[in-house]
mmCIF file of N, CA and C in Angstrom:
data_model
loop_
_atom_site.group_PDB
_atom_site.id
_atom_site.type_symbol
_atom_site.label_atom_id
_atom_site.label_comp_id
_atom_site.label_asym_id
_atom_site.label_seq_id
_atom_site.Cartn_x
_atom_site.Cartn_y
_atom_site.Cartn_z
ATOM 1 N N UNK F 1 1.069 -1.410 0.278
ATOM 2 C CA UNK F 1 0.216 -0.092 0.091
ATOM 3 C C UNK F 1 0.826 1.237 -0.476
ATOM 4 N N UNK F 2 0.126 2.276 -0.785
ATOM 5 C CA UNK F 2 1.091 3.367 -1.006
ATOM 6 C C UNK F 2 0.231 4.705 -0.138
ATOM 7 N N UNK F 3 0.726 5.755 0.236
ATOM 8 C CA UNK F 3 0.289 6.439 0.478
ATOM 9 C C UNK F 3 0.266 8.042 0.573
ATOM 10 N N UNK F 4 -0.565 9.019 -0.049
ATOM 11 C CA UNK F 4 -0.151 9.995 0.059
ATOM 12 C C UNK F 4 1.013 10.728 0.706
ATOM 13 N N UNK F 5 1.083 10.525 2.460
ATOM 14 C CA UNK F 5 1.880 11.847 2.520
ATOM 15 C C UNK F 5 2.759 10.221 3.715
ATOM 16 N N UNK F 6 3.879 10.834 3.867
ATOM 17 C CA UNK F 6 5.095 10.095 4.960
ATOM 18 C C UNK F 6 4.659 8.785 5.777
ATOM 19 N N UNK F 7 4.922 7.830 5.744
ATOM 20 C CA UNK F 7 4.566 6.802 6.387
ATOM 21 C C UNK F 7 5.488 6.779 7.148
ATOM 22 N N UNK F 8 4.972 6.543 8.472
ATOM 23 C CA UNK F 8 5.948 6.487 9.934
ATOM 24 C C UNK F 8 5.688 4.975 10.256
ATOM 25 N N UNK F 9 5.517 3.690 10.036
ATOM 26 C CA UNK F 9 5.350 3.254 10.584
ATOM 27 C C UNK F 9 5.562 1.654 8.926
ATOM 28 N N UNK F 10 6.285 0.566 9.125
ATOM 29 C CA UNK F 10 6.200 -0.694 7.948
ATOM 30 C C UNK F 10 4.741 -1.451 8.009
ATOM 31 N N UNK F 11 4.118 -1.267 6.863
ATOM 32 C CA UNK F 11 3.122 -1.968 6.858
ATOM 33 C C UNK F 11 3.078 -3.562 7.335
ATOM 34 N N UNK F 12 3.585 -4.165 7.001
ATOM 35 C CA UNK F 12 3.786 -5.168 7.630
ATOM 36 C C UNK F 12 4.245 -5.744 9.012
ATOM 37 N N UNK F 13 4.856 -5.094 9.438
ATOM 38 C CA UNK F 13 4.949 -4.492 11.502
ATOM 39 C C UNK F 13 3.360 -3.979 11.492
ATOM 40 N N UNK F 14 2.692 -3.199 11.456
ATOM 41 C CA UNK F 14 1.398 -2.680 11.589
ATOM 42 C C UNK F 14 0.203 -4.037 11.339
ATOM 43 N N UNK F 15 0.445 -4.771 10.526
ATOM 44 C CA UNK F 15 -0.687 -5.707 10.175
ATOM 45 C C UNK F 15 -0.147 -7.082 11.355
ATOM 46 N N UNK F 16 1.167 -7.359 12.263
ATOM 47 C CA UNK F 16 1.452 -8.533 12.428
ATOM 48 C C UNK F 16 1.236 -7.800 13.723
ATOM 49 N N UNK F 17 1.265 -6.367 14.066
ATOM 50 C CA UNK F 17 0.653 -6.075 15.530
ATOM 51 C C UNK F 17 -0.822 -6.410 15.096
ATOM 52 N N UNK F 18 -1.803 -5.943 13.957
ATOM 53 C CA UNK F 18 -2.997 -6.254 14.177
ATOM 54 C C UNK F 18 -3.080 -7.518 14.745
ATOM 55 N N UNK F 19 -2.687 -8.815 13.969
ATOM 56 C CA UNK F 19 -3.199 -10.158 13.803
ATOM 57 C C UNK F 19 -2.709 -10.777 15.474
ATOM 58 N N UNK F 20 -2.023 -10.046 16.540
ATOM 59 C CA UNK F 20 -1.358 -10.287 17.647
ATOM 60 C C UNK F 20 -2.924 -9.548 18.512
ATOM 61 N N UNK F 21 -3.095 -8.397 18.434
ATOM 62 C CA UNK F 21 -4.087 -7.850 18.796
ATOM 63 C C UNK F 21 -5.471 -8.405 18.891
ATOM 64 N N UNK F 22 -6.071 -9.042 17.872
ATOM 65 C CA UNK F 22 -7.318 -10.010 17.538
ATOM 66 C C UNK F 22 -6.808 -11.295 17.715
ATOM 67 N N UNK F 23 -5.892 -11.830 17.934
ATOM 68 C CA UNK F 23 -5.259 -13.559 18.698
ATOM 69 C C UNK F 23 -6.018 -13.044 20.037
ATOM 70 N N UNK F 24 -6.357 -11.668 20.694
ATOM 71 C CA UNK F 24 -6.405 -12.309 22.642
ATOM 72 C C UNK F 24 -7.682 -12.328 22.279
ATOM 73 N N UNK F 25 -7.668 -13.122 23.060
ATOM 74 C CA UNK F 25 -8.795 -13.906 23.820
ATOM 75 C C UNK F 25 -9.607 -12.380 25.356
ATOM 76 N N UNK F 26 -10.494 -11.095 25.164
ATOM 77 C CA UNK F 26 -10.771 -10.504 26.078
ATOM 78 C C UNK F 26 -11.553 -11.391 27.504
ATOM 79 N N UNK F 27 -12.095 -12.106 26.787
ATOM 80 C CA UNK F 27 -12.918 -13.351 27.666
ATOM 81 C C UNK F 27 -11.677 -13.937 28.969
ATOM 82 N N UNK F 28 -11.000 -13.781 28.242
ATOM 83 C CA UNK F 28 -9.690 -15.378 28.850
ATOM 84 C C UNK F 28 -8.570 -14.476 30.230
ATOM 85 N N UNK F 29 -8.558 -14.898 30.805
ATOM 86 C CA UNK F 29 -7.277 -14.555 32.403
ATOM 87 C C UNK F 29 -6.266 -13.973 31.312
ATOM 88 N N UNK F 30 -5.558 -14.575 29.995
ATOM 89 C CA UNK F 30 -4.515 -14.249 29.257
ATOM 90 C C UNK F 30 -4.308 -13.627 29.430
ATOM 91 N N UNK F 31 -4.563 -12.155 29.707
ATOM 92 C CA UNK F 31 -4.456 -10.443 28.578
ATOM 93 C C UNK F 31 -3.111 -9.702 28.546
ATOM 94 N N UNK F 32 -2.509 -9.394 27.789
ATOM 95 C CA UNK F 32 -1.513 -8.405 27.270
ATOM 96 C C UNK F 32 -1.711 -6.978 28.876
ATOM 97 N N UNK F 33 -0.685 -6.831 28.900
ATOM 98 C CA UNK F 33 0.162 -5.928 29.966
ATOM 99 C C UNK F 33 -0.967 -4.638 29.475
ATOM 100 N N UNK F 34 -1.630 -3.632 30.217
ATOM 101 C CA UNK F 34 -2.031 -2.486 29.782
ATOM 102 C C UNK F 34 -1.423 -1.703 29.075
ATOM 103 N N UNK F 35 -0.708 -1.628 29.516
ATOM 104 C CA UNK F 35 0.466 -0.604 28.805
ATOM 105 C C UNK F 35 0.528 -1.114 27.758
ATOM 106 N N UNK F 36 1.112 -2.257 27.556
ATOM 107 C CA UNK F 36 0.902 -3.217 26.107
ATOM 108 C C UNK F 36 0.561 -2.890 24.934
ATOM 109 N N UNK F 37 -1.106 -3.418 25.776
ATOM 110 C CA UNK F 37 -2.203 -2.523 25.178
ATOM 111 C C UNK F 37 -2.671 -1.427 24.566
ATOM 112 N N UNK F 38 -2.198 -0.489 25.269
ATOM 113 C CA UNK F 38 -2.596 0.911 25.030
ATOM 114 C C UNK F 38 -1.458 1.203 24.398
ATOM 115 N N UNK F 39 -0.083 0.533 24.245
ATOM 116 C CA UNK F 39 1.264 0.912 23.077
ATOM 117 C C UNK F 39 0.278 0.764 21.510
ATOM 118 N N UNK F 40 -0.256 -0.434 22.154
ATOM 119 C CA UNK F 40 -0.383 -0.964 20.487
ATOM 120 C C UNK F 40 -1.703 -0.119 19.670
ATOM 121 N N UNK F 41 -3.031 0.213 20.789
ATOM 122 C CA UNK F 41 -4.140 1.578 20.144
ATOM 123 C C UNK F 41 -3.417 2.875 19.749
ATOM 124 N N UNK F 42 -2.460 3.095 20.512
ATOM 125 C CA UNK F 42 -1.656 4.139 20.463
ATOM 126 C C UNK F 42 -0.907 3.856 18.756
ATOM 127 N N UNK F 43 -0.389 2.838 18.320
ATOM 128 C CA UNK F 43 0.404 2.983 17.539
ATOM 129 C C UNK F 43 -0.732 2.329 16.343
ATOM 130 N N UNK F 44 -2.032 2.269 16.213
ATOM 131 C CA UNK F 44 -3.134 1.571 15.262
ATOM 132 C C UNK F 44 -3.851 3.239 15.312
ATOM 133 N N UNK F 45 -3.689 3.811 16.065
ATOM 134 C CA UNK F 45 -4.293 5.152 16.079
ATOM 135 C C UNK F 45 -3.590 6.060 14.982
ATOM 136 N N UNK F 46 -2.555 6.419 15.225
ATOM 137 C CA UNK F 46 -1.450 6.286 14.055
ATOM 138 C C UNK F 46 -1.745 6.210 13.029
ATOM 139 N N UNK F 47 -1.414 4.773 12.635
ATOM 140 C CA UNK F 47 -1.374 4.233 11.333
ATOM 141 C C UNK F 47 -2.596 4.134 10.547
ATOM 142 N N UNK F 48 -3.620 4.511 12.024
ATOM 143 C CA UNK F 48 -5.108 4.288 11.046
ATOM 144 C C UNK F 48 -5.285 6.002 10.708
ATOM 145 N N UNK F 49 -4.763 6.807 11.194
ATOM 146 C CA UNK F 49 -4.904 8.416 11.179
ATOM 147 C C UNK F 49 -4.536 8.681 9.275
ATOM 148 N N UNK F 50 -3.346 7.791 9.249
ATOM 149 C CA UNK F 50 -2.373 7.568 8.007
ATOM 150 C C UNK F 50 -3.659 7.763 6.782
ATOM 151 N N UNK F 51 -3.596 6.381 7.256
ATOM 152 C CA UNK F 51 -4.536 5.024 5.826
ATOM 153 C C UNK F 51 -5.771 6.067 5.695
ATOM 154 N N UNK F 52 -6.282 6.878 6.925
ATOM 155 C CA UNK F 52 -7.630 7.773 6.535
ATOM 156 C C UNK F 52 -7.431 9.210 6.339
ATOM 157 N N UNK F 53 -6.062 9.500 5.881
ATOM 158 C CA UNK F 53 -6.058 11.128 4.929
ATOM 159 C C UNK F 53 -5.362 9.864 3.771
ATOM 160 N N UNK F 54 -5.079 9.089 3.483
ATOM 161 C CA UNK F 54 -5.351 8.423 2.489
ATOM 162 C C UNK F 54 -6.223 7.999 1.705
ATOM 163 N N UNK F 55 -7.266 7.868 1.991
ATOM 164 C CA UNK F 55 -8.275 7.286 1.610
ATOM 165 C C UNK F 55 -9.726 8.064 0.996
ATOM 166 N N UNK F 56 -9.352 9.525 1.916
ATOM 167 C CA UNK F 56 -10.014 10.557 2.082
ATOM 168 C C UNK F 56 -9.574 10.977 0.884
ATOM 169 N N UNK F 57 -8.456 11.045 0.401
ATOM 170 C CA UNK F 57 -7.612 11.537 -0.699
ATOM 171 C C UNK F 57 -8.329 10.717 -2.148
ATOM 172 N N UNK F 58 -7.867 9.299 -1.830
ATOM 173 C CA UNK F 58 -8.731 8.696 -3.506
ATOM 174 C C UNK F 58 -9.525 8.598 -3.191
ATOM 175 N N UNK F 59 -10.708 9.064 -2.527
ATOM 176 C CA UNK F 59 -11.810 9.146 -2.689
ATOM 177 C C UNK F 59 -12.353 10.391 -2.902
ATOM 178 N N UNK F 60 -11.150 11.624 -3.857
ATOM 179 C CA UNK F 60 -12.022 12.533 -4.242
ATOM 180 C C UNK F 60 -12.162 12.263 -5.758
ATOM 181 N N UNK F 61 -12.350 10.886 -6.915
ATOM 182 C CA UNK F 61 -11.636 10.543 -7.848
ATOM 183 C C UNK F 61 -12.693 9.581 -8.524
ATOM 184 N N UNK F 62 -13.726 9.601 -7.082
ATOM 185 C CA UNK F 62 -14.427 8.206 -7.393
ATOM 186 C C UNK F 62 -15.796 9.044 -8.021
ATOM 187 N N UNK F 63 -16.870 8.367 -8.430
ATOM 188 C CA UNK F 63 -17.956 8.697 -8.867
ATOM 189 C C UNK F 63 -19.015 8.805 -8.016
ATOM 190 N N UNK F 64 -19.702 9.784 -7.343
ATOM 191 C CA UNK F 64 -20.471 9.705 -5.809
ATOM 192 C C UNK F 64 -21.195 8.621 -5.508
ATOM 193 N N UNK F 65 -22.000 8.369 -6.527
ATOM 194 C CA UNK F 65 -23.444 7.094 -6.169
ATOM 195 C C UNK F 65 -22.776 5.829 -6.792
ATOM 196 N N UNK F 66 -21.637 5.414 -6.429
ATOM 197 C CA UNK F 66 -21.039 4.543 -6.691
ATOM 198 C C UNK F 66 -20.926 2.886 -5.725
ATOM 199 N N UNK F 67 -20.829 2.250 -5.259
ATOM 200 C CA UNK F 67 -21.177 1.140 -3.646
ATOM 201 C C UNK F 67 -19.849 1.537 -3.191
ATOM 202 N N UNK F 68 -18.500 2.040 -4.104
ATOM 203 C CA UNK F 68 -17.559 1.690 -3.555
ATOM 204 C C UNK F 68 -17.139 3.006 -2.527
ATOM 205 N N UNK F 69 -17.969 3.966 -3.635
ATOM 206 C CA UNK F 69 -17.626 5.432 -2.762
ATOM 207 C C UNK F 69 -18.815 5.581 -1.382
ATOM 208 N N UNK F 70 -19.676 4.982 -1.574
ATOM 209 C CA UNK F 70 -20.875 5.086 0.157
ATOM 210 C C UNK F 70 -19.711 3.602 0.711
ATOM 211 N N UNK F 71 -19.217 2.748 0.784
ATOM 212 C CA UNK F 71 -18.933 2.136 1.553
ATOM 213 C C UNK F 71 -17.307 2.750 1.644
ATOM 214 N N UNK F 72 -16.982 3.816 1.307
ATOM 215 C CA UNK F 72 -15.223 4.314 1.835
ATOM 216 C C UNK F 72 -15.846 4.952 2.248
ATOM 217 N N UNK F 73 -16.996 6.195 1.976
ATOM 218 C CA UNK F 73 -17.203 7.192 2.992
ATOM 219 C C UNK F 73 -18.071 6.556 4.300
ATOM 220 N N UNK F 74 -18.890 4.970 3.775
ATOM 221 C CA UNK F 74 -19.742 4.755 5.515
ATOM 222 C C UNK F 74 -18.253 4.418 6.104
ATOM 223 N N UNK F 75 -17.030 4.140 5.629
ATOM 224 C CA UNK F 75 -15.327 3.511 6.507
ATOM 225 C C UNK F 75 -14.951 5.682 6.791
ATOM 226 N N UNK F 76 -14.944 5.977 6.174
ATOM 227 C CA UNK F 76 -14.698 6.980 6.457
ATOM 228 C C UNK F 76 -15.275 7.527 7.602
ATOM 229 N N UNK F 77 -16.558 8.401 7.421
ATOM 230 C CA UNK F 77 -16.781 8.370 9.138
ATOM 231 C C UNK F 77 -16.881 7.639 10.385
ATOM 232 N N UNK F 78 -16.599 6.785 10.011
ATOM 233 C CA UNK F 78 -16.309 5.932 11.313
ATOM 234 C C UNK F 78 -14.939 6.446 11.593
ATOM 235 N N UNK F 79 -14.500 5.882 10.786
ATOM 236 C CA UNK F 79 -13.292 6.139 11.211
ATOM 237 C C UNK F 79 -12.875 7.539 11.635
ATOM 238 N N UNK F 80 -13.436 8.316 10.899
ATOM 239 C CA UNK F 80 -13.253 9.653 11.864
ATOM 240 C C UNK F 80 -13.837 10.178 13.304
ATOM 241 N N UNK F 81 -14.716 9.174 13.401
ATOM 242 C CA UNK F 81 -14.440 9.168 14.820
ATOM 243 C C UNK F 81 -14.397 8.823 15.465
ATOM 244 N N UNK F 82 -13.916 7.436 15.605
ATOM 245 C CA UNK F 82 -12.861 6.413 16.389
ATOM 246 C C UNK F 82 -11.535 7.050 16.392
ATOM 247 N N UNK F 83 -10.572 7.329 15.200
ATOM 248 C CA UNK F 83 -9.437 7.571 15.753
ATOM 249 C C UNK F 83 -9.650 9.082 16.530
ATOM 250 N N UNK F 84 -10.536 10.044 16.835
ATOM 251 C CA UNK F 84 -10.514 10.684 17.060
ATOM 252 C C UNK F 84 -10.896 11.297 19.045
ATOM 253 N N UNK F 85 -10.758 9.316 19.226
ATOM 254 C CA UNK F 85 -11.080 9.382 20.505
ATOM 255 C C UNK F 85 -10.059 9.715 21.571
ATOM 256 N N UNK F 86 -10.500 10.409 22.569
ATOM 257 C CA UNK F 86 -9.448 10.527 23.962
ATOM 258 C C UNK F 86 -8.804 8.813 24.304
ATOM 259 N N UNK F 87 -7.813 9.088 24.485
ATOM 260 C CA UNK F 87 -7.247 7.582 24.619
ATOM 261 C C UNK F 87 -7.359 6.889 26.351
ATOM 262 N N UNK F 88 -7.434 5.501 26.541
ATOM 263 C CA UNK F 88 -7.636 5.572 27.773
ATOM 264 C C UNK F 88 -6.583 5.741 29.054
ATOM 265 N N UNK F 89 -7.034 5.824 30.155
ATOM 266 C CA UNK F 89 -5.505 6.635 30.849
ATOM 267 C C UNK F 89 -4.863 4.728 31.222
ATOM 268 N N UNK F 90 -3.667 5.319 31.773
ATOM 269 C CA UNK F 90 -3.027 4.095 31.769
ATOM 270 C C UNK F 90 -3.815 3.048 33.420
ATOM 271 N N UNK F 91 -4.511 3.502 33.770
ATOM 272 C CA UNK F 91 -5.332 2.814 35.430
ATOM 273 C C UNK F 91 -6.550 1.978 34.791
ATOM 274 N N UNK F 92 -6.450 1.786 33.213
ATOM 275 C CA UNK F 92 -7.728 1.247 32.650
ATOM 276 C C UNK F 92 -7.618 -0.354 32.996
ATOM 277 N N UNK F 93 -8.415 -1.326 32.977
ATOM 278 C CA UNK F 93 -8.198 -2.459 33.620
ATOM 279 C C UNK F 93 -7.470 -3.260 31.590
ATOM 280 N N UNK F 94 -6.776 -4.382 32.594
ATOM 281 C CA UNK F 94 -6.408 -5.261 31.193
ATOM 282 C C UNK F 94 -7.458 -5.909 30.068
ATOM 283 N N UNK F 95 -8.556 -5.985 30.410
ATOM 284 C CA UNK F 95 -9.605 -6.093 29.380
ATOM 285 C C UNK F 95 -10.129 -4.889 28.380
ATOM 286 N N UNK F 96 -10.343 -3.767 28.881
ATOM 287 C CA UNK F 96 -10.759 -2.749 28.789
ATOM 288 C C UNK F 96 -9.897 -2.052 27.524
ATOM 289 N N UNK F 97 -8.311 -2.447 27.698
ATOM 290 C CA UNK F 97 -7.130 -2.188 27.119
ATOM 291 C C UNK F 97 -7.087 -2.608 25.880
ATOM 292 N N UNK F 98 -7.237 -3.808 26.141
ATOM 293 C CA UNK F 98 -7.256 -5.321 24.881
ATOM 294 C C UNK F 98 -8.772 -4.995 24.294
ATOM 295 N N UNK F 99 -9.679 -4.275 24.960
ATOM 296 C CA UNK F 99 -10.893 -4.203 23.673
ATOM 297 C C UNK F 99 -10.611 -3.395 22.920
ATOM 298 N N UNK F 100 -10.243 -2.085 23.172
ATOM 299 C CA UNK F 100 -9.566 -0.705 22.917
ATOM 300 C C UNK F 100 -8.648 -1.363 21.775
ATOM 301 N N UNK F 101 -7.701 -1.789 21.843
ATOM 302 C CA UNK F 101 -6.672 -1.861 20.702
ATOM 303 C C UNK F 101 -7.151 -3.095 19.851
ATOM 304 N N UNK F 102 -8.347 -4.163 19.771
ATOM 305 C CA UNK F 102 -8.648 -4.690 19.615
ATOM 306 C C UNK F 102 -9.845 -4.109 18.030
ATOM 307 N N UNK F 103 -10.746 -3.510 18.920
ATOM 308 C CA UNK F 103 -11.670 -2.419 17.972
ATOM 309 C C UNK F 103 -10.352 -1.509 16.952
ATOM 310 N N UNK F 104 -9.304 -1.190 17.752
ATOM 311 C CA UNK F 104 -8.626 -0.149 16.480
ATOM 312 C C UNK F 104 -8.257 -0.897 15.291
ATOM 313 N N UNK F 105 -7.498 -2.222 15.710
ATOM 314 C CA UNK F 105 -7.145 -3.163 15.094
ATOM 315 C C UNK F 105 -7.935 -3.480 13.841
ATOM 316 N N UNK F 106 -9.063 -3.571 14.329
ATOM 317 C CA UNK F 106 -10.301 -4.275 13.184
ATOM 318 C C UNK F 106 -10.629 -2.350 12.528
ATOM 319 N N UNK F 107 -10.939 -1.849 13.075
ATOM 320 C CA UNK F 107 -10.545 -0.250 12.224
ATOM 321 C C UNK F 107 -9.191 -0.374 11.278
ATOM 322 N N UNK F 108 -8.223 -0.768 10.909
ATOM 323 C CA UNK F 108 -7.515 -0.588 10.596
ATOM 324 C C UNK F 108 -7.681 -1.351 9.265
ATOM 325 N N UNK F 109 -8.203 -2.655 9.953
ATOM 326 C CA UNK F 109 -8.084 -4.100 8.946
ATOM 327 C C UNK F 109 -9.277 -3.109 7.721
ATOM 328 N N UNK F 110 -10.736 -2.918 8.099
ATOM 329 C CA UNK F 110 -11.703 -1.800 7.647
ATOM 330 C C UNK F 110 -11.204 -0.536 6.759
ATOM 331 N N UNK F 111 -9.953 -0.151 6.881
ATOM 332 C CA UNK F 111 -9.900 0.901 5.836
ATOM 333 C C UNK F 111 -8.952 1.102 5.122
ATOM 334 N N UNK F 112 -7.961 -0.487 5.331
ATOM 335 C CA UNK F 112 -6.817 -1.239 4.352
ATOM 336 C C UNK F 112 -7.624 -1.446 3.154
ATOM 337 N N UNK F 113 -9.083 -1.950 3.443
ATOM 338 C CA UNK F 113 -9.999 -2.910 2.923
ATOM 339 C C UNK F 113 -10.585 -1.738 1.637
ATOM 340 N N UNK F 114 -11.291 -0.814 2.519
ATOM 341 C CA UNK F 114 -11.625 0.796 1.853
ATOM 342 C C UNK F 114 -10.789 0.943 0.617
ATOM 343 N N UNK F 115 -9.447 0.816 0.992
ATOM 344 C CA UNK F 115 -8.440 1.786 0.207
ATOM 345 C C UNK F 115 -7.618 0.467 -0.898
ATOM 346 N N UNK F 116 -7.926 -0.196 -0.864
ATOM 347 C CA UNK F 116 -7.622 -1.258 -1.887
ATOM 348 C C UNK F 116 -8.855 -1.124 -2.446
ATOM 349 N N UNK F 117 -10.268 -1.235 -2.555
ATOM 350 C CA UNK F 117 -11.012 -1.103 -2.836
ATOM 351 C C UNK F 117 -11.401 -0.352 -3.681
ATOM 352 N N UNK F 118 -11.321 1.038 -3.373
ATOM 353 C CA UNK F 118 -11.088 2.945 -3.858
ATOM 354 C C UNK F 118 -9.828 1.795 -5.113
ATOM 355 N N UNK F 119 -9.239 1.965 -4.742
ATOM 356 C CA UNK F 119 -7.653 1.320 -5.824
ATOM 357 C C UNK F 119 -8.077 0.690 -6.742
ATOM 358 N N UNK F 120 -8.661 -0.279 -6.992
ATOM 359 C CA UNK F 120 -9.161 -0.909 -8.038
ATOM 360 C C UNK F 120 -10.272 -0.115 -8.870
ATOM 361 N N UNK F 121 -10.931 0.796 -8.111
ATOM 362 C CA UNK F 121 -12.354 0.908 -8.871
ATOM 363 C C UNK F 121 -11.843 1.828 -9.149
ATOM 364 N N UNK F 122 -10.276 2.980 -8.992
ATOM 365 C CA UNK F 122 -10.304 3.952 -9.470
ATOM 366 C C UNK F 122 -9.126 3.638 -10.464
ATOM 367 N N UNK F 123 -8.955 2.145 -10.605
ATOM 368 C CA UNK F 123 -7.780 1.656 -11.986
ATOM 369 C C UNK F 123 -9.086 1.407 -12.541
ATOM 370 N N UNK F 124 -9.690 0.814 -12.960
ATOM 371 C CA UNK F 124 -11.274 0.315 -13.805
ATOM 372 C C UNK F 124 -11.386 1.005 -14.352
ATOM 373 N N UNK F 125 -11.760 2.501 -13.282
ATOM 374 C CA UNK F 125 -12.307 4.188 -14.347
ATOM 375 C C UNK F 125 -10.848 4.250 -15.495
ATOM 376 N N UNK F 126 -9.361 4.309 -14.695
ATOM 377 C CA UNK F 126 -8.813 4.369 -15.721
ATOM 378 C C UNK F 126 -8.364 3.819 -16.795
ATOM 379 N N UNK F 127 -8.419 2.349 -17.014
ATOM 380 C CA UNK F 127 -8.623 2.400 -17.644
ATOM 381 C C UNK F 127 -10.063 2.081 -18.912
ATOM 382 N N UNK F 128 -11.080 1.951 -18.322
ATOM 383 C CA UNK F 128 -12.097 2.547 -19.144
ATOM 384 C C UNK F 128 -11.994 3.615 -20.127
ATOM 385 N N UNK F 129 -11.376 4.378 -19.325
ATOM 386 C CA UNK F 129 -11.149 6.060 -20.076
ATOM 387 C C UNK F 129 -10.066 5.452 -21.242
ATOM 388 N N UNK F 130 -9.447 4.422 -20.447
ATOM 389 C CA UNK F 130 -8.690 4.908 -21.798
ATOM 390 C C UNK F 130 -8.264 4.354 -23.214
ATOM 391 N N UNK F 131 -9.645 3.030 -22.894
ATOM 392 C CA UNK F 131 -10.520 2.442 -23.703
ATOM 393 C C UNK F 131 -11.246 3.136 -24.652
ATOM 394 N N UNK F 132 -11.594 4.307 -24.515
ATOM 395 C CA UNK F 132 -12.447 4.819 -24.932
ATOM 396 C C UNK F 132 -11.976 6.439 -26.045
ATOM 397 N N UNK F 133 -10.284 6.142 -25.270
ATOM 398 C CA UNK F 133 -10.049 7.215 -25.671
ATOM 399 C C UNK F 133 -8.851 6.804 -26.773
ATOM 400 N N UNK F 134 -9.118 7.181 -28.392
ATOM 401 C CA UNK F 134 -8.460 6.958 -29.343
ATOM 402 C C UNK F 134 -7.099 7.527 -29.365
ATOM 403 N N UNK F 135 -6.118 7.121 -29.826
ATOM 404 C CA UNK F 135 -4.872 7.963 -30.236
ATOM 405 C C UNK F 135 -4.848 8.774 -31.056
ATOM 406 N N UNK F 136 -4.340 10.666 -31.636
ATOM 407 C CA UNK F 136 -4.196 11.242 -32.183
ATOM 408 C C UNK F 136 -4.048 11.017 -33.519
ATOM 409 N N UNK F 137 -4.721 11.479 -34.666
ATOM 410 C CA UNK F 137 -3.976 11.116 -35.964
ATOM 411 C C UNK F 137 -4.536 10.006 -36.285
ATOM 412 N N UNK F 138 -5.775 8.891 -35.519
ATOM 413 C CA UNK F 138 -6.325 7.836 -36.424
ATOM 414 C C UNK F 138 -7.670 7.731 -35.939
ATOM 415 N N UNK F 139 -8.492 7.325 -36.414
ATOM 416 C CA UNK F 139 -9.785 7.217 -36.187
ATOM 417 C C UNK F 139 -10.845 5.977 -35.923
#
């Protein structure tokens, strides 16, 4: 995935953190330390904001009433709300911290999925426009 802003994270590293956070059983007793879960939540928030900006930019060239645009805008709206929530305090419970990290991990997944869908839609539009354009000097 490429973004329009400078990346401060490696995609593979963040995806590995996402997988780790989603593997936790938040109803079990083997939860990560609060500090670890909150640190991951912070990473997901930072990374999610980068993806959010990229998705917002990519959506500018979509047909407004397309299904992909509707999905992308719904994801943008949800991400805009959730990525700017006040961080949990360090005195929170391990379960709350893990749940927060998991929710943000799922949001990162949704944003990445939306970026992929929008990129595919934009590529299709470009191919269709190229197919309908005739080179100069030919009829």
